[in-house]
Coordinates of C-alpha atoms in Angstrom, one line a residue:
Chain A
M194 CA 3.0 -45.4 91.0
A195 CA 0.8 -43.5 88.4
S196 CA -1.6 -43.2 91.4
A197 CA 0.3 -40.4 93.1
G198 CA 0.5 -38.2 90.1
L199 CA -2.1 -35.9 88.5
S200 CA -4.7 -38.3 87.2
F201 CA -8.6 -39.0 88.4
E202 CA -7.4 -42.3 88.9
N203 CA -5.3 -41.1 92.0
P204 CA -8.2 -40.4 94.8
V205 CA -6.6 -37.5 96.3
F206 CA -6.0 -35.8 92.9
A207 CA -9.8 -36.7 92.2
A208 CA -10.8 -35.1 95.8
Y209 CA -8.6 -32.0 95.1
A210 CA -10.5 -31.5 91.6
A211 CA -14.0 -31.9 92.8
Y212 CA -13.2 -29.6 96.1
S213 CA -11.6 -27.1 93.8
S214 CA -14.5 -27.0 91.6
V215 CA -17.0 -26.3 94.8
V216 CA -14.8 -23.6 95.9
L217 CA -14.7 -21.8 92.3
L218 CA -18.7 -22.6 91.8
K219 CA -19.1 -20.9 95.3
M220 CA -16.7 -17.7 94.2
F221 CA -19.1 -17.6 90.6
C222 CA -22.2 -17.2 93.2
V223 CA -20.9 -14.4 94.6
T224 CA -19.8 -12.7 91.3
G225 CA -23.6 -13.3 90.1
Y226 CA -24.8 -11.9 93.9
T227 CA -23.2 -8.6 93.3
T228 CA -25.0 -8.2 90.1
I229 CA -28.1 -8.9 91.9
T230 CA -27.1 -6.8 94.8
R231 CA -26.5 -3.9 92.2
F232 CA -29.7 -4.4 90.9
R233 CA -31.7 -4.5 93.9
V234 CA -30.3 -1.4 95.6
G235 CA -29.9 0.2 91.8
V236 CA -26.0 1.5 92.4
F237 CA -23.4 0.7 89.7
A238 CA -19.8 1.9 89.2
N239 CA -19.8 2.8 85.6
P240 CA -21.9 5.4 83.6
E241 CA -22.6 2.9 80.7
D242 CA -24.2 1.0 83.4
V243 CA -27.1 3.0 84.3
K244 CA -28.3 4.5 80.8
G245 CA -31.9 3.8 80.2
N246 CA -32.1 2.3 83.8
K247 CA -34.4 4.9 85.3
G248 CA -33.5 5.7 89.3
A249 CA -30.0 3.9 88.8
K250 CA -27.4 5.5 90.1
V251 CA -23.4 5.8 89.6
R252 CA -21.7 5.4 93.2
L253 CA -18.9 3.5 94.8
D254 CA -20.1 3.7 98.5
N255 CA -23.2 1.5 98.6
S256 CA -22.7 -0.5 101.9
D257 CA -24.6 -3.7 100.6
V258 CA -22.8 -3.4 97.5
E259 CA -19.3 -3.2 99.0
R260 CA -19.9 -5.5 101.4
V261 CA -20.2 -8.4 98.8
R262 CA -17.0 -6.7 97.2
R263 CA -15.3 -6.9 100.4
L264 CA -16.3 -10.9 100.6
H265 CA -15.3 -11.2 97.0
R266 CA -12.0 -9.4 97.3
N267 CA -11.6 -12.1 100.5
D268 CA -12.1 -15.0 98.2
L269 CA -9.6 -13.7 95.9
E270 CA -7.0 -13.4 98.4
N271 CA -7.4 -16.9 99.4
I272 CA -8.9 -19.3 96.7
P273 CA -6.3 -19.0 94.0
A274 CA -3.7 -19.7 96.6
F275 CA -5.5 -23.0 97.9
L276 CA -5.9 -23.9 94.0
A277 CA -2.1 -23.5 93.2
V278 CA -0.7 -25.0 96.6
G279 CA -3.2 -27.8 96.6
L280 CA -1.9 -29.1 93.6
L281 CA 1.4 -28.8 94.4
Y282 CA 0.3 -30.6 97.8
V283 CA -1.1 -33.6 96.0
L284 CA 2.2 -34.1 94.5
T285 CA 3.6 -34.7 97.6
G286 CA 2.2 -37.9 97.9
P287 CA 0.1 -37.0 101.1
S288 CA -1.9 -39.7 103.0
S289 CA -5.5 -39.9 101.3
G290 CA -7.4 -39.7 104.7
V291 CA -5.2 -36.2 105.8
A292 CA -5.3 -34.6 102.3
L293 CA -9.3 -35.4 102.2
W294 CA -9.5 -33.0 105.5
H295 CA -7.2 -30.3 104.3
F296 CA -9.6 -29.9 101.1
R297 CA -12.7 -30.6 103.2
V298 CA -11.9 -28.0 105.8
F299 CA -10.9 -25.3 103.5
A300 CA -14.1 -26.1 101.2
A301 CA -16.4 -25.7 103.9
A302 CA -14.6 -22.9 105.9
R303 CA -14.7 -20.9 102.9
C304 CA -18.7 -21.5 102.1
L305 CA -19.5 -20.8 105.6
H306 CA -17.2 -17.5 105.6
T307 CA -19.4 -16.5 102.8
V308 CA -22.7 -16.8 104.6
A309 CA -21.0 -15.3 107.7
Y310 CA -19.9 -12.2 105.8
L311 CA -22.9 -11.6 104.3
A312 CA -25.1 -12.2 107.6
G313 CA -22.2 -9.9 109.3
V314 CA -21.7 -12.3 112.4
Q315 CA -18.6 -12.3 114.2
P316 CA -16.8 -14.0 115.1
W317 CA -17.9 -16.9 113.1
R318 CA -16.7 -14.9 110.2
F319 CA -13.0 -14.5 111.4
L320 CA -13.1 -18.3 112.6
C321 CA -14.2 -19.7 109.0
F322 CA -11.6 -17.1 107.8
T323 CA -8.8 -18.8 109.8
A324 CA -10.0 -22.2 109.4
G325 CA -9.5 -21.8 105.7
L326 CA -6.0 -20.2 106.0
V327 CA -4.9 -22.9 108.6
S328 CA -5.5 -25.6 105.9
T329 CA -3.9 -23.7 103.1
L330 CA -0.9 -22.8 105.2
S331 CA -0.3 -26.2 106.5
M332 CA -0.4 -27.7 102.7
T333 CA 2.1 -24.6 102.0
V334 CA 4.6 -25.7 104.7
Q335 CA 4.5 -29.5 103.5
V336 CA 5.3 -28.2 99.8
L337 CA 8.0 -26.1 101.0
M338 CA 9.9 -29.0 102.8
A339 CA 9.2 -31.6 99.9
G340 CA 10.7 -28.7 97.8
A341 CA 14.1 -27.6 96.9
L342 CA 15.3 -23.6 97.3
Chain B
M397 CA 12.3 -38.7 81.5
A398 CA 10.3 -38.7 84.5
S399 CA 12.6 -36.0 85.6
A400 CA 11.0 -33.5 82.9
G401 CA 7.5 -33.7 84.6
L402 CA 5.8 -32.5 87.7
S403 CA 7.6 -34.7 90.0
F404 CA 9.6 -33.5 93.2
E405 CA 12.4 -35.7 91.7
N406 CA 12.7 -33.1 89.0
P407 CA 14.7 -30.4 90.3
V408 CA 13.1 -27.4 88.3
F409 CA 9.9 -28.9 89.7
A410 CA 11.2 -29.1 93.1
A411 CA 12.5 -25.8 92.9
Y412 CA 9.4 -24.4 91.7
A413 CA 7.4 -25.9 94.4
A414 CA 9.6 -24.4 97.0
Y415 CA 9.4 -20.7 95.6
S416 CA 5.9 -20.9 95.2
S417 CA 5.6 -21.9 98.8
V418 CA 8.1 -18.8 99.6
V419 CA 5.8 -16.4 98.0
L420 CA 2.5 -17.7 99.2
L421 CA 3.9 -17.6 102.7
K422 CA 5.2 -14.0 102.2
M423 CA 1.4 -13.4 101.0
F424 CA 0.0 -14.9 104.1
C425 CA 2.3 -12.3 105.9
V426 CA 0.5 -9.7 104.4
T427 CA -2.7 -11.1 105.1
G428 CA -1.8 -10.9 108.7
Y429 CA -0.2 -7.7 108.8
T430 CA -3.4 -6.2 107.8
T431 CA -5.3 -7.2 110.7
I432 CA -2.2 -6.4 112.9
T433 CA -2.3 -2.6 111.2
R434 CA -6.5 -2.8 111.6
F435 CA -6.0 -3.3 115.6
R436 CA -3.3 -0.8 116.1
V437 CA -5.0 2.1 114.4
G438 CA -8.7 0.8 115.6
V439 CA -10.1 1.2 111.9
F440 CA -12.1 -1.6 110.5
A441 CA -14.5 -2.2 107.5
N442 CA -17.5 -3.8 109.0
P443 CA -19.8 -2.6 111.4
E444 CA -19.7 -6.1 113.2
D445 CA -16.0 -5.4 113.2
V446 CA -16.0 -3.0 116.1
K447 CA -18.7 -4.1 118.4
G448 CA -17.6 -4.4 121.9
N449 CA -14.3 -2.9 120.7
K450 CA -14.0 0.6 122.3
G451 CA -12.3 3.0 120.5
A452 CA -12.6 1.3 117.1
K453 CA -14.0 2.8 114.2
V454 CA -15.6 1.6 110.8
R455 CA -13.8 3.6 108.2
L456 CA -12.5 2.9 104.9
D457 CA -9.7 5.7 104.0
N458 CA -7.0 5.1 107.1
S459 CA -4.0 5.8 105.1
D460 CA -2.0 2.5 106.9
V461 CA -4.7 0.0 106.5
E462 CA -5.0 1.2 102.7
R463 CA -1.5 1.0 102.0
V464 CA -1.2 -2.6 103.3
R465 CA -4.4 -3.4 101.0
R466 CA -2.9 -1.9 98.0
L467 CA 0.6 -3.8 98.5
H468 CA -1.9 -6.8 99.1
R469 CA -3.9 -6.3 95.7
N470 CA -0.5 -5.9 93.8
D471 CA 0.2 -9.3 95.1
L472 CA -2.8 -10.6 93.8
E473 CA -2.2 -9.0 90.4
N474 CA 1.3 -10.7 90.3
I475 CA 1.5 -13.9 92.5
P476 CA -1.4 -16.1 90.9
A477 CA 0.1 -15.3 87.3
F478 CA 3.5 -16.5 88.4
L479 CA 2.2 -19.5 90.0
A480 CA -0.2 -20.6 87.1
V481 CA 2.9 -19.5 84.4
G482 CA 5.5 -21.3 86.6
L483 CA 3.8 -24.6 86.6
L484 CA 3.7 -24.6 82.8
Y485 CA 6.9 -23.3 82.1
V486 CA 8.5 -26.5 84.2
L487 CA 6.7 -28.6 81.6
T488 CA 8.6 -26.7 78.7
G489 CA 12.0 -28.4 80.1
P490 CA 14.0 -25.5 80.7
S491 CA 17.5 -25.9 82.0
S492 CA 17.7 -25.9 85.3
G493 CA 19.9 -23.2 86.1
V494 CA 17.9 -21.0 83.9
A495 CA 14.6 -21.8 85.5
L496 CA 16.1 -21.5 89.1
W497 CA 17.1 -17.5 88.4
H498 CA 13.6 -17.0 86.9
F499 CA 12.2 -18.3 90.4
R500 CA 14.6 -16.8 92.6
V501 CA 14.5 -13.5 90.7
F502 CA 10.5 -13.2 91.2
A503 CA 10.8 -14.5 95.1
A504 CA 13.0 -12.0 95.8
A505 CA 11.9 -9.1 93.8
R506 CA 8.2 -10.0 95.8
C507 CA 10.0 -10.1 98.9
L508 CA 11.6 -6.9 98.7
H509 CA 8.8 -5.0 97.0
T510 CA 6.5 -5.6 100.2
V511 CA 9.1 -4.1 102.2
A512 CA 9.6 -1.2 99.7
Y513 CA 5.9 -0.8 99.5
L514 CA 5.6 -0.8 103.6
A515 CA 8.7 1.9 103.9
G516 CA 7.3 3.8 101.1
V517 CA 10.6 3.9 99.1
Q518 CA 10.6 4.7 95.6
P519 CA 12.2 3.8 92.8
W520 CA 13.1 0.6 94.6
R521 CA 9.4 -0.6 94.9
F522 CA 9.1 0.3 91.3
L523 CA 12.1 -1.9 90.4
C524 CA 11.1 -4.9 92.8
F525 CA 7.9 -4.8 90.8
T526 CA 9.5 -4.7 87.4
A527 CA 12.1 -7.6 88.0
G528 CA 9.3 -10.0 89.3
L529 CA 7.5 -9.0 86.1
V530 CA 10.1 -9.1 83.8
S531 CA 10.5 -12.9 85.0
T532 CA 7.1 -13.8 85.0
L533 CA 6.7 -12.1 81.5
S534 CA 9.7 -14.2 80.3
M535 CA 8.3 -17.5 81.3
T536 CA 4.8 -16.6 80.0
V537 CA 6.7 -15.8 76.1
Q538 CA 8.3 -19.1 76.7
V539 CA 5.3 -21.0 77.5
L540 CA 3.6 -19.3 74.7
M541 CA 6.1 -20.5 72.1
A542 CA 6.1 -23.9 73.5
G543 CA 2.2 -24.1 73.0
A544 CA -0.1 -24.1 69.8
L545 CA -3.0 -21.8 69.4
Chain C
M154 CA -1.9 -42.6 76.7
A155 CA 0.9 -40.0 77.5
S156 CA -1.0 -37.8 75.2
A157 CA -3.8 -37.4 77.8
G158 CA -1.6 -35.7 80.2
L159 CA 0.2 -32.5 81.0
S160 CA 2.8 -32.7 78.0
F161 CA 3.1 -30.2 75.2
E162 CA 2.9 -33.2 73.0
N163 CA -1.0 -33.6 74.1
P164 CA -2.7 -30.8 71.7
V165 CA -5.1 -30.0 74.4
F166 CA -2.4 -29.1 76.9
A167 CA -0.4 -27.5 74.4
A168 CA -3.6 -25.2 73.5
Y169 CA -4.3 -24.8 77.2
A170 CA -0.7 -23.4 77.9
A171 CA -1.0 -21.2 74.6
Y172 CA -4.7 -19.6 75.8
S173 CA -3.4 -19.2 79.3
S174 CA -0.3 -17.0 78.1
V175 CA -2.3 -15.1 76.1
V176 CA -5.1 -14.0 78.6
L177 CA -1.9 -13.4 80.9
L178 CA -0.3 -11.1 78.3
K179 CA -3.5 -9.2 78.1
M180 CA -3.6 -9.0 81.8
F181 CA 0.2 -7.7 82.0
C182 CA -1.1 -5.2 79.4
V183 CA -4.0 -3.8 81.6
T184 CA -1.1 -3.6 84.4
G185 CA 1.1 -1.5 82.2
Y186 CA -1.9 0.7 81.2
T187 CA -2.6 1.2 84.4
T188 CA 0.6 3.1 85.0
I189 CA 0.4 4.8 81.6
T190 CA -3.1 6.3 82.8
R191 CA -1.5 7.3 85.9
F192 CA 1.1 9.3 84.3
R193 CA -1.3 11.0 81.8
V194 CA -3.3 11.9 84.2
G195 CA -0.8 12.6 87.0
V196 CA -2.8 11.2 89.8
F197 CA -1.2 8.3 91.9
A198 CA -2.0 6.3 95.1
N199 CA 1.4 6.6 97.2
P200 CA 2.7 10.1 98.2
E201 CA 6.2 8.8 97.5
D202 CA 4.8 8.0 93.7
V203 CA 4.4 12.1 93.3
K204 CA 7.8 13.1 95.1
G205 CA 9.6 15.3 92.3
N206 CA 6.9 14.7 89.8
K207 CA 5.5 18.3 89.5
G208 CA 2.0 18.7 88.9
A209 CA 1.2 15.2 89.9
K210 CA -1.2 14.6 92.7
V211 CA -2.2 11.7 95.4
R212 CA -5.9 10.8 94.7
L213 CA -7.5 7.9 94.8
D214 CA -10.7 9.0 92.6
N215 CA -9.7 9.6 89.3
S216 CA -12.0 8.3 86.9
D217 CA -10.0 6.8 84.2
V218 CA -7.6 5.3 86.7
E219 CA -10.4 3.7 88.5
R220 CA -12.2 2.4 85.2
V221 CA -8.6 0.4 84.7
R222 CA -8.6 -0.5 87.9
R223 CA -12.1 -2.1 87.9
L224 CA -11.2 -3.7 84.8
H225 CA -7.9 -5.2 86.3
R226 CA -10.2 -6.1 89.5
N227 CA -12.4 -8.1 87.2
D228 CA -9.5 -9.7 85.3
L229 CA -8.5 -10.9 88.8
E230 CA -11.8 -12.4 89.7
N231 CA -11.8 -14.5 86.5
I232 CA -8.5 -15.2 84.8
P233 CA -7.1 -17.1 87.9
A234 CA -10.1 -19.1 87.8
F235 CA -9.7 -20.3 84.5
L236 CA -6.0 -21.1 84.6
A237 CA -6.6 -23.3 87.6
V238 CA -9.9 -25.1 86.4
G239 CA -8.6 -25.2 82.7
L240 CA -5.6 -27.5 83.8
L241 CA -7.6 -29.7 85.6
Y242 CA -10.2 -29.9 82.6
V243 CA -7.5 -30.9 80.4
L244 CA -6.9 -34.1 82.8
T245 CA -10.3 -34.7 82.3
G246 CA -9.2 -36.1 78.7
P247 CA -12.0 -34.0 76.8
S248 CA -12.2 -34.0 73.0
S249 CA -9.5 -31.5 71.5
G250 CA -12.4 -29.8 69.5
V251 CA -14.5 -29.1 72.3
A252 CA -11.5 -28.2 74.8
L253 CA -10.2 -25.7 72.1
W254 CA -13.5 -24.0 71.7
H255 CA -13.5 -23.6 75.4
F256 CA -10.2 -21.9 75.5
R257 CA -10.8 -19.7 72.2
V258 CA -14.3 -18.6 73.7
F259 CA -12.6 -17.5 77.0
A260 CA -9.6 -15.8 75.5
A261 CA -11.5 -14.1 73.0
A262 CA -14.1 -13.1 75.2
R263 CA -11.7 -11.5 78.0
C264 CA -9.6 -9.5 75.3
L265 CA -12.9 -8.1 73.9
H266 CA -14.0 -7.6 77.4
T267 CA -11.1 -5.4 78.0
V268 CA -11.8 -3.2 75.0
A269 CA -15.3 -3.0 75.8
Y270 CA -14.6 -1.7 79.5
L271 CA -12.3 0.8 78.4
A272 CA -14.4 2.1 75.5
G273 CA -17.3 1.9 77.9
V274 CA -19.7 0.3 75.8
Q275 CA -22.9 -2.0 77.1
P276 CA -24.3 -4.0 76.5
W277 CA -20.8 -5.7 75.1
R278 CA -18.8 -5.7 78.2
F279 CA -21.2 -7.6 79.9
L280 CA -21.8 -10.2 77.0
C281 CA -18.0 -10.4 76.8
F282 CA -18.1 -11.2 80.5
T283 CA -20.8 -13.4 80.5
A284 CA -19.1 -15.4 77.6
G285 CA -15.9 -16.2 79.6
L286 CA -17.7 -17.0 82.6
V287 CA -20.0 -19.3 80.5
S288 CA -16.6 -21.1 79.2
T289 CA -15.1 -21.2 82.9
L290 CA -18.2 -22.6 84.3
S291 CA -18.6 -25.2 81.7
M292 CA -15.1 -26.7 82.4
T293 CA -15.6 -26.3 86.4
V294 CA -18.9 -28.7 86.1
Q295 CA -17.0 -31.2 84.0
V296 CA -14.1 -31.0 86.6
L297 CA -16.8 -31.5 89.5
M298 CA -18.4 -34.5 87.7
A299 CA -14.6 -36.2 86.9
G300 CA -13.6 -35.5 90.3
A301 CA -14.9 -37.3 93.8
L302 CA -16.0 -35.4 96.8

């Protein structure tokens, strides 16, 4: 079965690739939003960043910038793990429907997590974070069971 | 040889998948331990996290919480690199015994590194960190030699 | 066509593997440089790191160390994303020449970004960062179009 492998003809892989791209594009938006926020509040992390920029300051404690950076770090703690284990999960040959829901829940949870973090609304941020983690955990356990220590 | 590729019938791949899951599960434990530590000491990073939680404070300098966060960051600096290069290393067709030891050393080193970081014991933390890095470096060099710039 | 898949006989994959190794080795140099910088300025993050090391202090605000750490974090925000999406991009079957330039631009941009960050020279650092991001974004969009949501 060529269709169980890493090929865009395998619908599970094609879905994994698409949802992976979506969460990466979302993460790149956070990268851009950090820069936008730095210019908006006029706060940068390096002395060379404020040269010739009147009114800009070097500070590491602006609450708006640090909020975006905490959100970004939370992405780094979750998204590379999903990307790595998702690929291995595709190779366990899961049923298409179950696999799709793992990817959809993760992608939707991380997008809503971003909104909830920026808006500062709890417990929504926590619930989105948990939904993404549960999806990743479920795939990790299935990969562990298919593998051999 | 289908068995040299990314298939759970290839014992090297099956081992890579299993040890990758183990280090990811370990990393998710750190994620959970951060939350446990925050509740134990009553220190959170965002104002919305302490609402309705009497006695909880927003602080970014609690030594217990920051220790777990430094450990987590060290994971982020090492585990995604292992996951990415390990997969490419499987495709170089290494001997099963040699590959298994690369994966075992990395997984054991990162688990012990976590314990050593939380317990604050040197030089054990440094030695575990180094063992994991040496395993990853060895795989990276072998992938570079198999590849073509 | 076996040559369109994840095999070192596929020149696009062999190039992806080689450039991935290069950026990982670069990132491991940053890891080592952090340690070198800590010993040079005598500033560490944990109490157990300064025991028996006369003159060494626990501080989290040394500008030299924090510059290397910010650079390292920027790597973490960009390199795992490249590693993950680059593999999927290989599987979209891109033309060899176009793919090679994506990998070369990313690898060169991240190496020069490191130099520019350590030297503190703008706008070079920003331009290198942007070049790496554009290469990754281009691959991400192509993977999204090849995939199926």
